[in-house]
PDB file of C-alpha atoms in Angstrom:
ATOM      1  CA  UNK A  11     -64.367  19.174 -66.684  1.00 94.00           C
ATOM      2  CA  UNK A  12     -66.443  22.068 -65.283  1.00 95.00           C
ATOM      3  CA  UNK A  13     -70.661  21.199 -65.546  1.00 97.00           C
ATOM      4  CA  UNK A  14     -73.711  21.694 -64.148  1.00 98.00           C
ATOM      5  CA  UNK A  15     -76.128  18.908 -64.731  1.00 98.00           C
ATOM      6  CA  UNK A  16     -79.789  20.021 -64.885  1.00 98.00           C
ATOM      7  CA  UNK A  17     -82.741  17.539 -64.107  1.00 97.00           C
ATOM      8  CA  UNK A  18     -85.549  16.790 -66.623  1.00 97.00           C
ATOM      9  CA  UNK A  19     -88.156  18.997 -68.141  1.00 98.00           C
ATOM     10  CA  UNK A  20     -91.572  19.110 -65.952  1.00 97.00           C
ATOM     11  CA  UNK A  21     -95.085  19.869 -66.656  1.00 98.00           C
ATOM     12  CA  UNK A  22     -96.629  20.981 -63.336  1.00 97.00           C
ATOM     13  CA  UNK A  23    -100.594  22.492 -62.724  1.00 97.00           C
ATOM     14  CA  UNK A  24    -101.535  25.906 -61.339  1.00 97.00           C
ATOM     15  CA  UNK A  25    -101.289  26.018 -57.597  1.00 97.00           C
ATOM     16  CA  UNK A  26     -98.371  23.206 -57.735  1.00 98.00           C
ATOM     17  CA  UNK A  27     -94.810  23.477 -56.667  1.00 98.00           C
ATOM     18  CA  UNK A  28     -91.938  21.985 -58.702  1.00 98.00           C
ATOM     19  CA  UNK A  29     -88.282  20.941 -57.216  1.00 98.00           C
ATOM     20  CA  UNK A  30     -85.247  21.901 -59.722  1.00 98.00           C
ATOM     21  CA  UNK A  31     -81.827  20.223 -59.708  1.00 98.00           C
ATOM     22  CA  UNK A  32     -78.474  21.207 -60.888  1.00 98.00           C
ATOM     23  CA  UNK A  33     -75.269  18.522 -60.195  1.00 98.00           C
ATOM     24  CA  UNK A  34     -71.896  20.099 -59.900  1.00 98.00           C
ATOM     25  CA  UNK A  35     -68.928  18.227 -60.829  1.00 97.00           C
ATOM     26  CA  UNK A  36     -65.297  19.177 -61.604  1.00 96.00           C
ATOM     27  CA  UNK A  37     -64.618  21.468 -58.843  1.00 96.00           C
ATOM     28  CA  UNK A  38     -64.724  21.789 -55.087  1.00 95.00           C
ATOM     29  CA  UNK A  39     -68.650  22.065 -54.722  1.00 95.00           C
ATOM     30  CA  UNK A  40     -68.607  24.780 -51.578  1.00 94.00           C
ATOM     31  CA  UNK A  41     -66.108  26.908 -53.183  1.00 94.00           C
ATOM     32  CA  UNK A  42     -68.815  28.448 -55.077  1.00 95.00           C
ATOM     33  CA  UNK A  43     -71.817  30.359 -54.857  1.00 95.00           C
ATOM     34  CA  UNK A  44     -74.450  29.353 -57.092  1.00 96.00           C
ATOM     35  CA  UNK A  45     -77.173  31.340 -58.536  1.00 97.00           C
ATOM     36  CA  UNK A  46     -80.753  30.257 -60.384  1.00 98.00           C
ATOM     37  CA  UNK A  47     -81.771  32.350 -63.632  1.00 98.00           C
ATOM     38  CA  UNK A  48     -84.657  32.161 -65.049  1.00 98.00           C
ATOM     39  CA  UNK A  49     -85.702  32.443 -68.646  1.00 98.00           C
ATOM     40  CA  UNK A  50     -89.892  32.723 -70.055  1.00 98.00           C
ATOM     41  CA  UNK A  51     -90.417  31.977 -73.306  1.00 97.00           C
ATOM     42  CA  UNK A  52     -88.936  34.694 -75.792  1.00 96.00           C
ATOM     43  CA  UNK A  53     -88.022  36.909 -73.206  1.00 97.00           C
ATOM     44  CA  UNK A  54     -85.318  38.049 -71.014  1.00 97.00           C
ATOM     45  CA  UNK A  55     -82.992  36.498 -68.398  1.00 97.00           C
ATOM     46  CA  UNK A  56     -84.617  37.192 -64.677  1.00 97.00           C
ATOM     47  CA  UNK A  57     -82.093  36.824 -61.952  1.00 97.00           C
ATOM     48  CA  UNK A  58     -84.097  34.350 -58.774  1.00 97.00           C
ATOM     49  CA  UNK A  59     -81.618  34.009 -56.375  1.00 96.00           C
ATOM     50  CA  UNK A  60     -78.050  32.900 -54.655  1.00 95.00           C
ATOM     51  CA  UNK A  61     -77.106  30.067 -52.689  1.00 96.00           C
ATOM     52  CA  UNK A  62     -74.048  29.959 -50.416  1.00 94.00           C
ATOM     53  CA  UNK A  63     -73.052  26.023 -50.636  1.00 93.00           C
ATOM     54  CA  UNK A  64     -70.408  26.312 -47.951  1.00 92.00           C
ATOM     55  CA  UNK A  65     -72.912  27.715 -44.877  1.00 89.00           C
ATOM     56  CA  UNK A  66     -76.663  27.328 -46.693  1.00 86.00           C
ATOM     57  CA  UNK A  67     -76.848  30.940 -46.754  1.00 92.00           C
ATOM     58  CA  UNK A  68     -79.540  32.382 -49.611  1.00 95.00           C
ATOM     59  CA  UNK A  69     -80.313  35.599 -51.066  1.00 95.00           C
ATOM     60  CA  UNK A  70     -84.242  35.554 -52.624  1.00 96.00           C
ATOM     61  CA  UNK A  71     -85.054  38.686 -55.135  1.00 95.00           C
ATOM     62  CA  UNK A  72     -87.901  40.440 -53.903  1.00 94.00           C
ATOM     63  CA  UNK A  73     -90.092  38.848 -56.414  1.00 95.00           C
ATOM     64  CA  UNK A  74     -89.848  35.892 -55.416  1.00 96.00           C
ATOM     65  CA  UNK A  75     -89.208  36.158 -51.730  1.00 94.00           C
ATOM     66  CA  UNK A  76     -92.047  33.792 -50.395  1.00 95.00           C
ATOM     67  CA  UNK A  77     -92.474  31.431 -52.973  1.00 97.00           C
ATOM     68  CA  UNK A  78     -89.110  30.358 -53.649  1.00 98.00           C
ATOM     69  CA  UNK A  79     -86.637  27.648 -51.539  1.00 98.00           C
ATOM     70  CA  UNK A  80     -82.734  27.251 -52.571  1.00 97.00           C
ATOM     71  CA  UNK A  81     -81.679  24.254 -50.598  1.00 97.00           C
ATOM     72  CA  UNK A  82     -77.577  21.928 -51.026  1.00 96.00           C
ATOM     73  CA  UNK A  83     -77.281  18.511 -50.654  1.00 96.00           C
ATOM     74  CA  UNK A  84     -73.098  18.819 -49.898  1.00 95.00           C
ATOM     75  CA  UNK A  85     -73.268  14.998 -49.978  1.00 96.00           C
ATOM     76  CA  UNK A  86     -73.879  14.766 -54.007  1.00 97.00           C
ATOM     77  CA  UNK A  87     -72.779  17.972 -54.577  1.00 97.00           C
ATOM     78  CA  UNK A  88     -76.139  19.289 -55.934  1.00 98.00           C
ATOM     79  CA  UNK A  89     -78.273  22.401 -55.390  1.00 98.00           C
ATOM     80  CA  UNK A  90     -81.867  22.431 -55.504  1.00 98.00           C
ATOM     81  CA  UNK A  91     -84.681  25.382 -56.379  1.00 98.00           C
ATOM     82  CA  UNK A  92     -88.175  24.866 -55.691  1.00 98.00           C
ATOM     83  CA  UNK A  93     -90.729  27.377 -56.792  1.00 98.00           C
ATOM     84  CA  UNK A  94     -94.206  27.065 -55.022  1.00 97.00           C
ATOM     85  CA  UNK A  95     -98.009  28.150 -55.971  1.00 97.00           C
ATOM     86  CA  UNK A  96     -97.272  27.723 -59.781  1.00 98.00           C
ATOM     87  CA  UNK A  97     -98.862  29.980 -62.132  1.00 97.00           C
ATOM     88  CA  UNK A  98     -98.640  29.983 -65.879  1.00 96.00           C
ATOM     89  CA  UNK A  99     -96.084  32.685 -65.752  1.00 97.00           C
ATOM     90  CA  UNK A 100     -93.736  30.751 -64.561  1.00 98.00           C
ATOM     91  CA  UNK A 101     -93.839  28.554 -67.245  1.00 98.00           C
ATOM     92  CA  UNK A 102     -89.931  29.295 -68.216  1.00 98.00           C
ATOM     93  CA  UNK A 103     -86.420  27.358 -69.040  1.00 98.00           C
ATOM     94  CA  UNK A 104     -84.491  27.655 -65.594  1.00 98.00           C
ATOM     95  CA  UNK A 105     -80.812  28.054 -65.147  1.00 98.00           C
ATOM     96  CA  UNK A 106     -78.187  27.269 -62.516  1.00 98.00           C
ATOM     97  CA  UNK A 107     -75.550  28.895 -62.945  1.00 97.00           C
ATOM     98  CA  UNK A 108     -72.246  29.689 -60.773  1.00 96.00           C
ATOM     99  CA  UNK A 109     -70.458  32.596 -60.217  1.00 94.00           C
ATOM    100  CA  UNK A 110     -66.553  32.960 -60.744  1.00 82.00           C
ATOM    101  CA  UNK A 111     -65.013  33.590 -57.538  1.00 81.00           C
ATOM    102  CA  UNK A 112     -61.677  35.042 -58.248  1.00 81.00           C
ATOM    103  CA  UNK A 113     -61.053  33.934 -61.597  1.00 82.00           C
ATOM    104  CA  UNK A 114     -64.508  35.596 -62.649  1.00 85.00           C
ATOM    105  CA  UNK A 115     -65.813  37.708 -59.621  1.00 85.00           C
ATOM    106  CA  UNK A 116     -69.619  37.902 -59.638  1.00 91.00           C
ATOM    107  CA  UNK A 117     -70.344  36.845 -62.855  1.00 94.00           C
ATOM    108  CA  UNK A 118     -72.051  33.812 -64.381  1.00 96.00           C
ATOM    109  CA  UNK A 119     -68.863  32.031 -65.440  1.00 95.00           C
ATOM    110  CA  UNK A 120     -70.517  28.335 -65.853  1.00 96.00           C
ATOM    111  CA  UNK A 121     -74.256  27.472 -66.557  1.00 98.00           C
ATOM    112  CA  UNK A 122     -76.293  24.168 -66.324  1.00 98.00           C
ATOM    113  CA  UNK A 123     -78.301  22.947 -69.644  1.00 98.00           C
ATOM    114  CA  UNK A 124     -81.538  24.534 -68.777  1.00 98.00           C
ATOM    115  CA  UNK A 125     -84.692  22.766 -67.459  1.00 98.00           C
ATOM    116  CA  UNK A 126     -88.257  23.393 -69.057  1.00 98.00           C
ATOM    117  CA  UNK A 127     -90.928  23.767 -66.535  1.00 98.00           C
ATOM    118  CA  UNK A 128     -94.443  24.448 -68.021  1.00 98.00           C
ATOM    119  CA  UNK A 129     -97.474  25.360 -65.930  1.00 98.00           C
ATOM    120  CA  UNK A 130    -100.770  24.617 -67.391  1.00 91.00           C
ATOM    121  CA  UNK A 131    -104.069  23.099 -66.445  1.00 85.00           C
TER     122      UNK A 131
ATOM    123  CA  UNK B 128     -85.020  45.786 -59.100  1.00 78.00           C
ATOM    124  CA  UNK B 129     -85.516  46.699 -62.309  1.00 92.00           C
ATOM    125  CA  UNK B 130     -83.997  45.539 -65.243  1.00 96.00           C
ATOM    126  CA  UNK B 131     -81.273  47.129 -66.933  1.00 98.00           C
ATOM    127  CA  UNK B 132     -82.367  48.766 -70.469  1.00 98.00           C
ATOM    128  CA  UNK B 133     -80.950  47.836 -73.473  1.00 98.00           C
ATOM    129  CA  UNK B 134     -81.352  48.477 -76.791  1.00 98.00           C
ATOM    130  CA  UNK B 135     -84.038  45.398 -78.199  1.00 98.00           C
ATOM    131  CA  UNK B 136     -81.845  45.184 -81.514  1.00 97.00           C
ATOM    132  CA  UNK B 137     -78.517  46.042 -83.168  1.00 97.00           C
ATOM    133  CA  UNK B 138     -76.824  45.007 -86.655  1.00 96.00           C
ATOM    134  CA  UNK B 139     -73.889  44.902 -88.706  1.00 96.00           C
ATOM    135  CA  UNK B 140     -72.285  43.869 -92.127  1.00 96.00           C
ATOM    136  CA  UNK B 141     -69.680  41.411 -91.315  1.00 97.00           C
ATOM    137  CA  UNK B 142     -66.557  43.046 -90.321  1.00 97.00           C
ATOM    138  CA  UNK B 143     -68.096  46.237 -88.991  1.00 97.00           C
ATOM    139  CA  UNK B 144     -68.608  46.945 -85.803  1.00 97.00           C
ATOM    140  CA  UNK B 145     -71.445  46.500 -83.385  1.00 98.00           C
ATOM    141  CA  UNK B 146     -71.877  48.932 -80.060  1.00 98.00           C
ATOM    142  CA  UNK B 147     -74.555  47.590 -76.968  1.00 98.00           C
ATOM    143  CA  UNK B 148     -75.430  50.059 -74.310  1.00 98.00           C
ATOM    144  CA  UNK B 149     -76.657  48.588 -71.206  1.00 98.00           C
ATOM    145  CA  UNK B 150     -78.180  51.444 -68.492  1.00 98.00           C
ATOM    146  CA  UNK B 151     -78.633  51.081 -65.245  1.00 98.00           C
ATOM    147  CA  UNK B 152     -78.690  53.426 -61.976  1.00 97.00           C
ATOM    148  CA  UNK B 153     -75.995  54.351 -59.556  1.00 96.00           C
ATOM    149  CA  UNK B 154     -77.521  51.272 -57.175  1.00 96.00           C
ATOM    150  CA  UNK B 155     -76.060  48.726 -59.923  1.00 97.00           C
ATOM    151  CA  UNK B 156     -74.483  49.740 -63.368  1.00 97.00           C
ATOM    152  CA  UNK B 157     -72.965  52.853 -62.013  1.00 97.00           C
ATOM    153  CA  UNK B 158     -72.244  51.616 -58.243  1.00 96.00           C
ATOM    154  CA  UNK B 159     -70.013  48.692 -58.515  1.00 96.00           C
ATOM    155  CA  UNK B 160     -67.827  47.224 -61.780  1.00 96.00           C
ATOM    156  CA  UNK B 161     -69.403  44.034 -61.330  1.00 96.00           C
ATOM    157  CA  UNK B 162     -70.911  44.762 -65.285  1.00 97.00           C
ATOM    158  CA  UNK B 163     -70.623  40.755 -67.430  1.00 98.00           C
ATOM    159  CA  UNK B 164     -71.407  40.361 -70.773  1.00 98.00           C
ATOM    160  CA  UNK B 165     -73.117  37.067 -71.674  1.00 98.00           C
ATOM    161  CA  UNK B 166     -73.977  35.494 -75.744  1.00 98.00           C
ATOM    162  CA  UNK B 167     -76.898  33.564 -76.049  1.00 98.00           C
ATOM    163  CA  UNK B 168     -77.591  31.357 -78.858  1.00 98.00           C
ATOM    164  CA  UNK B 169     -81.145  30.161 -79.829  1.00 96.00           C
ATOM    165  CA  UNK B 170     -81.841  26.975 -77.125  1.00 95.00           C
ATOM    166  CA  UNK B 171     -78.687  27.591 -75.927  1.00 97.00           C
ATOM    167  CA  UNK B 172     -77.410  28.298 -72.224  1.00 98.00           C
ATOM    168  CA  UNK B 173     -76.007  32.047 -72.038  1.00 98.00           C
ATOM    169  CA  UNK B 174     -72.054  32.392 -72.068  1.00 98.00           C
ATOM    170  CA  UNK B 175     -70.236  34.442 -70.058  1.00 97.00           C
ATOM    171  CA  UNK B 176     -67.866  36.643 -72.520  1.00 98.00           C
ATOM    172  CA  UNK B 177     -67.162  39.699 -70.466  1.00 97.00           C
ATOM    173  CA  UNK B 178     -66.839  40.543 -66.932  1.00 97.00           C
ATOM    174  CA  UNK B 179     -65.655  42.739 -64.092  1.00 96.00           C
ATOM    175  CA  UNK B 180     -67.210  46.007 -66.998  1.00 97.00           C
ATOM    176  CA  UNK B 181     -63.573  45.470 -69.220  1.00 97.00           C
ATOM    177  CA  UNK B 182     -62.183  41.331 -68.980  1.00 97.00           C
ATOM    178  CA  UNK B 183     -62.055  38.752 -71.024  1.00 97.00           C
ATOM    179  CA  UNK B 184     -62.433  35.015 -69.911  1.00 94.00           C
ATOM    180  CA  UNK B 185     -60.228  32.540 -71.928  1.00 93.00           C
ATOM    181  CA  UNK B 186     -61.785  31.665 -74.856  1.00 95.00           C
ATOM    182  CA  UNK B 187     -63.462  34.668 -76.017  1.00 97.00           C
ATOM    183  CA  UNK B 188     -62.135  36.019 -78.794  1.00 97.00           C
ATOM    184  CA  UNK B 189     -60.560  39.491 -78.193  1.00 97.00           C
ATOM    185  CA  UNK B 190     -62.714  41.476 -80.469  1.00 97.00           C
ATOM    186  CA  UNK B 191     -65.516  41.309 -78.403  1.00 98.00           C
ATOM    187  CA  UNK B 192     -64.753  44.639 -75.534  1.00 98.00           C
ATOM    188  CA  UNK B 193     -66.485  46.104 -72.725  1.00 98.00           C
ATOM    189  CA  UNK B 194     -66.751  49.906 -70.882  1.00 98.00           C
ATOM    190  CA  UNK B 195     -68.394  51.636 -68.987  1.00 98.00           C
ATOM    191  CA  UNK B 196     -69.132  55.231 -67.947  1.00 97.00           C
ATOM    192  CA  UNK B 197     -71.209  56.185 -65.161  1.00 97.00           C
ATOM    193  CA  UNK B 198     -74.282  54.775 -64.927  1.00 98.00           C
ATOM    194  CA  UNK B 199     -74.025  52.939 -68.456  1.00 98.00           C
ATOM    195  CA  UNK B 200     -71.724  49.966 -69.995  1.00 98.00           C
ATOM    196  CA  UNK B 201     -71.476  48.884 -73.175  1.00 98.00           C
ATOM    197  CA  UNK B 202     -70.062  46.076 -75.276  1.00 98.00           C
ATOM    198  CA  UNK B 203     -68.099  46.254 -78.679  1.00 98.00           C
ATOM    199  CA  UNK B 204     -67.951  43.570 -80.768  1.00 98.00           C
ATOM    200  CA  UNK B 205     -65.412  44.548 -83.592  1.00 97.00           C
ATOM    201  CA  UNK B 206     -64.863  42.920 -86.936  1.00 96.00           C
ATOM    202  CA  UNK B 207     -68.389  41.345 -86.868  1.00 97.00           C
ATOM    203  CA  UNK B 208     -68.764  37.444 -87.932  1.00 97.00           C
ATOM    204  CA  UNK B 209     -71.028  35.207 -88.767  1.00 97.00           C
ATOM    205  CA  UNK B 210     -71.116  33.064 -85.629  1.00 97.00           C
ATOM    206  CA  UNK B 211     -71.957  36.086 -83.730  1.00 97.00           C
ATOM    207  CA  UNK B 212     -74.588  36.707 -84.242  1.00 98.00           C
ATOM    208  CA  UNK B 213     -77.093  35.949 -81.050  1.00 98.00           C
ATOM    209  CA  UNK B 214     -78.960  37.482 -78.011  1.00 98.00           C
ATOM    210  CA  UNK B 215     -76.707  39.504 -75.597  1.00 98.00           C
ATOM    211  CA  UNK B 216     -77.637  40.615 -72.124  1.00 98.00           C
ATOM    212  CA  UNK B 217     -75.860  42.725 -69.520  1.00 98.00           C
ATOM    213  CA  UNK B 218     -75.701  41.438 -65.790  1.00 98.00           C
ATOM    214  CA  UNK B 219     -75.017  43.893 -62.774  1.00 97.00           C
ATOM    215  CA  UNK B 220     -73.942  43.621 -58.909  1.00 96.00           C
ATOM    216  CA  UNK B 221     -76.920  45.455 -57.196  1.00 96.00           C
ATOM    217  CA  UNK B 222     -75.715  44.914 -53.979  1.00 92.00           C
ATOM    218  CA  UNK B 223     -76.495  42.669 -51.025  1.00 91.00           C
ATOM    219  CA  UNK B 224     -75.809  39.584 -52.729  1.00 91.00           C
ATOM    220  CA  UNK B 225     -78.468  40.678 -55.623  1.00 94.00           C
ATOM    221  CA  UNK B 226     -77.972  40.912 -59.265  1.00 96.00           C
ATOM    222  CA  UNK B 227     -80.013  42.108 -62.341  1.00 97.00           C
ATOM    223  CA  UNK B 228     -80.203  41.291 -65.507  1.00 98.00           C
ATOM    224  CA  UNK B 229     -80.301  43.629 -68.999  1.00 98.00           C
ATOM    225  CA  UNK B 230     -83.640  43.216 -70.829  1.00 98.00           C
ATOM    226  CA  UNK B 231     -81.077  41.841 -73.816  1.00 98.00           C
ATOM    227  CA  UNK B 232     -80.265  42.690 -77.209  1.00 98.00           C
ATOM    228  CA  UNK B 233     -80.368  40.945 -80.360  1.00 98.00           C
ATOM    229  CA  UNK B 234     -77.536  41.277 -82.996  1.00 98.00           C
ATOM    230  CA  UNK B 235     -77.753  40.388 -86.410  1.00 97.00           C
ATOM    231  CA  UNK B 236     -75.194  40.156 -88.740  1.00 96.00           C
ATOM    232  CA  UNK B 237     -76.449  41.563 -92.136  1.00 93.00           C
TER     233      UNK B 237
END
């Protein structure tokens, strides 16, 4: 079936960077774009960013533009986010999660299990 | 690219119905019909449940519906259950390969 397979939970310090992965399996890996979502604790959904599979291309959202990387290994299928000079609000579950393509057009139709990261000294 | 307001709570007895507003500006909400819908249970990963402002993906039941009109959507949930109780949030196209998210809305079910 369908998945996204998130790696572990990580505890990182201030000033750190941590590296996110998500594992797609079930479907044709560069049909897809795939998106990161963030989530802080008790609060909203924050959209990060998009990653083109197929040609690398990424889209960064202005908050993040500098701090963030969205990289594909097309080899295992897997997409990777790293988020650089950690702060404690960033401390957050993050999300991969694809969009549709034509049976869902741009919307979140499949979602990875979440990873924890939590930034403290 | 601000988030999209929506209401922080809503309610209903079970088998009412329960209305969500979700406003945006003419850059997102009102710009393209690229509006989801997605249900988020506690420690749970959100669910997509309505996209493209009005569709349904397979699976979700039909009494959850979505609109929209100008600048705002909204999603019914009719005949209110149990199990539906959750977060919701609203998700918008903004353009240029960039998205936003609603600032979400909690329904109980009283």
């Amino acid at each position: 079936q369908v998945q996204l397979v998130q790696s572990g939970a990580e505890v990182k310090k201030p000033g750190a960077s941590v590296k996110v992965s998500c594992k797609a399996s079930g479907y044709t890996f560069t049909d897809y774009y795939m998106h990161w979502v963030r989530q802080a604790p008790g609060q909203g959904l924050e959209w990060m960013g998009i990653i083109n599979p197929s040609v690398l291309a990424t889209t960064y959202a202005q908050k993040f533009q500098g701090r963030v990387s969205m990289t594909r290994d097309t080899s295992t299928s897997t997409v990777y986010m790293e988020l650089s000079s950690l702060r404690s609000e960033d401390t957050a579950v993050y999300y991969c999660a694809r969009v549709g393509g034509v049976a869902a057009p741009l919307a979140f139709d499949i979602w990875g299990q979440g990873t924890m990261v939590t930034v403290f000294s | 690219q601000s988030a999209l307001t929506q209401p922080p709570s809503a309610s209903g007895s079970p088998g009412q119905s329960v209305t969500i507003s979700c406003t945006g500006t003419s850059s997102d909400v009102g710009g393209y019909n690229f509006v989801s819908w997605y249900q988020q249970h506690p420690g749970k990963a959100p669910k997509l449940m309505i996209y493209e402002v009005t569709k349904r993906p397979s699976g979700v039941p039909h009494r959850f519906s979505g609109s929209k009109s100008g600048n705002t959507a909204s999603l019914t949930v009719s005949g209110l259950q149990a199990e539906d109780e959750a977060d919701y949030y609203c998700s918008s196209y903004a353009g240029s390969d960039n998205y936003v998210f609603g600032t979400g809305t909690k329904v109980t079910v009283l």
